[in-house]
mmCIF file of C-alpha atoms in Angstrom:
data_model
loop_
_atom_site.group_PDB
_atom_site.id
_atom_site.type_symbol
_atom_site.label_atom_id
_atom_site.label_comp_id
_atom_site.label_asym_id
_atom_site.label_seq_id
_atom_site.Cartn_x
_atom_site.Cartn_y
_atom_site.Cartn_z
ATOM 1 C CA MET A 1110 13.612 30.853 -29.224
ATOM 2 C CA THR A 1111 15.471 32.198 -32.203
ATOM 3 C CA VAL A 1112 15.480 35.942 -32.767
ATOM 4 C CA ARG A 1113 17.165 37.395 -35.843
ATOM 5 C CA GLY A 1114 19.228 40.495 -35.327
ATOM 6 C CA ALA A 1115 20.130 39.703 -31.711
ATOM 7 C CA GLY A 1116 23.373 38.175 -30.577
ATOM 8 C CA GLY A 1117 26.617 37.666 -32.363
ATOM 9 C CA GLY A 1118 27.883 41.059 -31.235
ATOM 10 C CA GLY A 1119 27.436 42.579 -34.687
ATOM 11 C CA GLY A 1120 23.681 43.032 -34.604
ATOM 12 C CA GLY A 1121 23.107 40.513 -37.397
ATOM 13 C CA GLY A 1122 23.459 37.279 -35.436
ATOM 14 C CA VAL A 1123 20.823 34.890 -34.215
ATOM 15 C CA PHE A 1124 19.772 34.650 -30.549
ATOM 16 C CA GLU A 1125 19.512 31.130 -29.188
ATOM 17 C CA ALA A 1126 18.073 30.402 -25.761
ATOM 18 C CA ALA A 1127 20.697 28.924 -23.429
ATOM 19 C CA THR A 1128 19.755 25.284 -22.874
ATOM 20 C CA GLY A 1129 22.777 24.564 -20.673
ATOM 21 C CA ASP A 1130 24.659 22.610 -23.322
ATOM 22 C CA GLY A 1131 26.523 25.519 -24.930
ATOM 23 C CA PRO A 1132 29.484 27.715 -24.080
ATOM 24 C CA PRO A 1133 29.162 30.438 -21.454
ATOM 25 C CA PRO A 1134 28.178 33.792 -22.963
ATOM 26 C CA PRO A 1135 31.251 35.975 -23.592
ATOM 27 C CA ASP A 1136 29.595 39.233 -22.473
ATOM 28 C CA ALA A 1137 27.071 38.971 -19.617
ATOM 29 C CA GLU A 1138 25.718 42.500 -20.069
ATOM 30 C CA GLN A 1139 25.126 42.007 -23.807
ATOM 31 C CA ARG A 1140 23.539 38.621 -23.129
ATOM 32 C CA SER A 1141 21.197 40.158 -20.561
ATOM 33 C CA ARG A 1142 19.987 42.694 -23.153
ATOM 34 C CA GLU A 1143 19.479 39.936 -25.722
ATOM 35 C CA VAL A 1144 17.481 37.837 -23.264
ATOM 36 C CA ARG A 1145 15.252 40.816 -22.379
ATOM 37 C CA THR A 1146 14.657 41.512 -26.074
ATOM 38 C CA ALA A 1147 13.817 37.859 -26.736
ATOM 39 C CA LEU A 1148 11.446 37.724 -23.756
ATOM 40 C CA ASP A 1149 9.726 40.918 -24.915
ATOM 41 C CA GLY A 1150 9.307 39.278 -28.322
ATOM 42 C CA LEU A 1151 7.874 36.151 -26.744
ATOM 43 C CA LEU A 1152 5.346 38.160 -24.728
ATOM 44 C CA GLN A 1153 4.395 40.167 -27.835
ATOM 45 C CA ILE A 1154 3.765 36.934 -29.754
ATOM 46 C CA ARG A 1155 1.577 35.743 -26.876
ATOM 47 C CA ARG A 1156 -0.387 39.018 -26.909
ATOM 48 C CA LEU A 1157 -0.919 38.888 -30.666
ATOM 49 C CA THR A 1158 -1.913 35.228 -30.791
ATOM 50 C CA GLY A 1159 -4.207 35.281 -27.778
ATOM 51 C CA GLY A 1160 -2.125 32.838 -25.732
ATOM 52 C CA ARG A 1161 -4.867 30.251 -25.036
ATOM 53 C CA GLY A 1162 -7.121 32.585 -23.048
ATOM 54 C CA ALA A 1163 -4.705 33.935 -20.434
ATOM 55 C CA GLY A 1164 -2.645 37.102 -20.219
ATOM 56 C CA PRO A 1165 0.645 37.226 -22.109
ATOM 57 C CA GLU A 1166 2.607 35.743 -19.220
ATOM 58 C CA GLY A 1167 0.031 33.092 -18.377
ATOM 59 C CA ALA A 1168 -0.001 30.679 -21.301
ATOM 60 C CA PRO A 1169 2.514 29.571 -23.923
ATOM 61 C CA ALA A 1170 1.820 30.434 -27.557
ATOM 62 C CA ASP A 1171 1.333 27.611 -30.054
ATOM 63 C CA TRP A 1172 4.874 27.907 -31.430
ATOM 64 C CA GLU A 1173 6.244 27.454 -27.877
ATOM 65 C CA LEU A 1174 4.327 24.198 -27.588
ATOM 66 C CA ARG A 1175 6.190 22.971 -30.665
ATOM 67 C CA GLN A 1176 9.565 24.135 -29.236
ATOM 68 C CA PRO A 1177 9.308 23.596 -25.469
ATOM 69 C CA VAL A 1178 13.067 23.267 -24.913
ATOM 70 C CA ARG A 1179 13.768 26.713 -26.357
ATOM 71 C CA ALA A 1180 10.737 28.303 -24.684
ATOM 72 C CA VAL A 1181 11.501 26.854 -21.234
ATOM 73 C CA ALA A 1182 15.199 27.778 -21.527
ATOM 74 C CA LEU A 1183 14.320 31.382 -22.398
ATOM 75 C CA VAL A 1184 11.911 31.679 -19.473
ATOM 76 C CA LEU A 1185 14.490 30.295 -17.031
ATOM 77 C CA GLU A 1186 17.277 32.529 -18.278
ATOM 78 C CA ALA A 1187 14.989 35.586 -18.282
ATOM 79 C CA GLY A 1188 13.988 34.657 -14.723
ATOM 80 C CA GLY A 1189 17.594 35.083 -13.602
ATOM 81 C CA ILE A 1190 18.447 31.401 -13.310
ATOM 82 C CA ALA A 1191 21.889 30.580 -14.664
ATOM 83 C CA PRO A 1192 22.322 27.956 -17.361
ATOM 84 C CA SER A 1193 25.022 25.344 -17.124
ATOM 85 C CA SER A 1194 27.668 25.423 -19.844
ATOM 86 C CA VAL A 1195 30.197 23.159 -21.493
ATOM 87 C CA ASP A 1196 33.738 23.767 -22.706
ATOM 88 C CA GLU A 1197 35.083 23.172 -26.214
ATOM 89 C CA GLY A 1198 35.591 19.477 -25.426
ATOM 90 C CA GLY A 1199 32.009 19.020 -24.259
ATOM 91 C CA ALA A 1200 32.851 18.781 -20.550
ATOM 92 C CA ARG A 1201 30.517 20.567 -18.132
ATOM 93 C CA SER A 1202 32.248 23.825 -17.127
ATOM 94 C CA SER A 1203 29.677 25.653 -14.972
ATOM 95 C CA THR A 1204 26.751 24.776 -12.739
ATOM 96 C CA GLY A 1205 23.199 25.636 -13.720
ATOM 97 C CA TYR A 1206 20.086 24.396 -15.442
ATOM 98 C CA ARG A 1207 20.066 22.179 -18.502
ATOM 99 C CA VAL A 1208 16.896 21.851 -20.581
ATOM 100 C CA ARG A 1209 16.323 18.896 -22.874
ATOM 101 C CA ALA A 1210 13.331 17.403 -24.663
ATOM 102 C CA GLY A 1211 10.934 15.356 -22.569
ATOM 103 C CA GLU A 1212 9.726 11.890 -23.487
ATOM 104 C CA ARG A 1213 6.277 13.176 -24.415
ATOM 105 C CA PRO A 1214 5.720 15.723 -27.193
ATOM 106 C CA GLY A 1215 5.372 19.278 -25.909
ATOM 107 C CA THR A 1216 7.322 18.603 -22.711
ATOM 108 C CA ALA A 1217 10.797 19.475 -21.511
ATOM 109 C CA VAL A 1218 13.040 18.204 -18.739
ATOM 110 C CA VAL A 1219 15.088 20.570 -16.556
ATOM 111 C CA GLU A 1220 18.124 19.190 -14.759
ATOM 112 C CA TRP A 1221 20.648 20.916 -12.461
ATOM 113 C CA LEU A 1222 24.156 20.034 -13.616
ATOM 114 C CA GLY A 1223 27.721 21.107 -12.985
ATOM 115 C CA PRO A 1224 31.314 19.990 -13.369
ATOM 116 C CA PRO A 1225 32.490 16.996 -11.345
ATOM 117 C CA GLY A 1226 32.985 17.998 -7.718
ATOM 118 C CA SER A 1227 30.938 21.197 -8.071
ATOM 119 C CA GLY A 1228 28.255 20.144 -5.605
ATOM 120 C CA ALA A 1229 25.484 20.389 -8.210
ATOM 121 C CA ALA A 1230 23.868 17.187 -6.920
ATOM 122 C CA ARG A 1231 23.609 18.648 -3.409
ATOM 123 C CA GLU A 1232 22.142 21.908 -4.771
ATOM 124 C CA GLU A 1233 19.632 20.389 -7.178
ATOM 125 C CA ALA A 1234 16.550 20.191 -4.915
ATOM 126 C CA GLU A 1235 16.789 23.860 -3.921
ATOM 127 C CA ALA A 1236 17.897 25.052 -7.365
ATOM 128 C CA LEU A 1237 15.166 23.165 -9.224
ATOM 129 C CA GLY A 1238 12.660 24.357 -6.626
ATOM 130 C CA ALA A 1239 13.613 27.949 -7.553
ATOM 131 C CA CYS A 1240 12.819 27.160 -11.199
ATOM 132 C CA VAL A 1241 9.207 26.151 -10.458
ATOM 133 C CA PRO A 1242 7.731 29.619 -9.704
ATOM 134 C CA VAL A 1243 9.588 31.156 -12.665
ATOM 135 C CA LEU A 1244 8.094 28.560 -14.989
ATOM 136 C CA ALA A 1245 4.623 28.872 -13.422
ATOM 137 C CA ARG A 1246 4.639 32.638 -13.948
ATOM 138 C CA PHE A 1247 4.979 32.021 -17.687
ATOM 139 C CA GLY A 1248 2.379 29.257 -17.997
ATOM 140 C CA TRP A 1249 4.424 26.116 -17.455
ATOM 141 C CA ASP A 1250 3.750 23.396 -14.862
ATOM 142 C CA ALA A 1251 6.826 21.701 -13.406
ATOM 143 C CA LEU A 1252 6.787 18.492 -11.399
ATOM 144 C CA LEU A 1253 9.843 17.318 -9.458
ATOM 145 C CA TYR A 1254 10.919 13.688 -9.948
ATOM 146 C CA ARG A 1255 13.825 11.461 -8.956
ATOM 147 C CA GLY A 1256 15.562 9.715 -11.796
ATOM 148 C CA PRO A 1257 18.335 7.165 -12.091
ATOM 149 C CA ARG A 1258 20.979 7.339 -9.344
ATOM 150 C CA GLY A 1259 18.577 9.471 -7.283
ATOM 151 C CA ARG A 1260 19.160 12.657 -9.295
ATOM 152 C CA ARG A 1261 16.221 15.039 -9.327
ATOM 153 C CA PHE A 1262 14.743 16.706 -12.401
ATOM 154 C CA LEU A 1263 11.683 18.716 -13.401
ATOM 155 C CA GLU A 1264 9.262 17.535 -16.026
ATOM 156 C CA VAL A 1265 7.768 20.667 -17.595
ATOM 157 C CA GLU A 1266 4.564 20.980 -19.613
ATOM 158 C CA PRO A 1267 2.167 23.797 -20.454
ATOM 159 C CA THR A 1268 -0.297 24.640 -17.694
ATOM 160 C CA GLY A 1269 -3.529 22.721 -18.163
ATOM 161 C CA ALA A 1270 -2.022 20.199 -20.601
#
């Protein structure tokens, strides 16, 4: 989700949902406010557009269906789940979720990643399991799968898709 006027520290930046492939936020308190503002905006959009027959938390709006990576990342971050991050060289620098596009349109994949030796692989079943109720609360179904090398991931799609 992109929100003008949030982020950047100067009030004129653009908020981007943390997908787990960016740098860690420099100011956690400021980031928390930005995430709350973005989530409030998302819920307002859902209220105004009717959200496919459910309450504002229950079903993604049409624009979310076109941008599932951003929408899923915002919901996870707003739900208190930490995103992974990468350093300037692109190396994983913290453990958390990573959201990427799924193979099918309108879907996203959530992985649990961390730096080498961080234990992310051992944590992934429990950590991804904690993502499921957060996603369900906001109208997303998440199914747990095992991928290559036995790593687990969630395939996420709108409820009822």
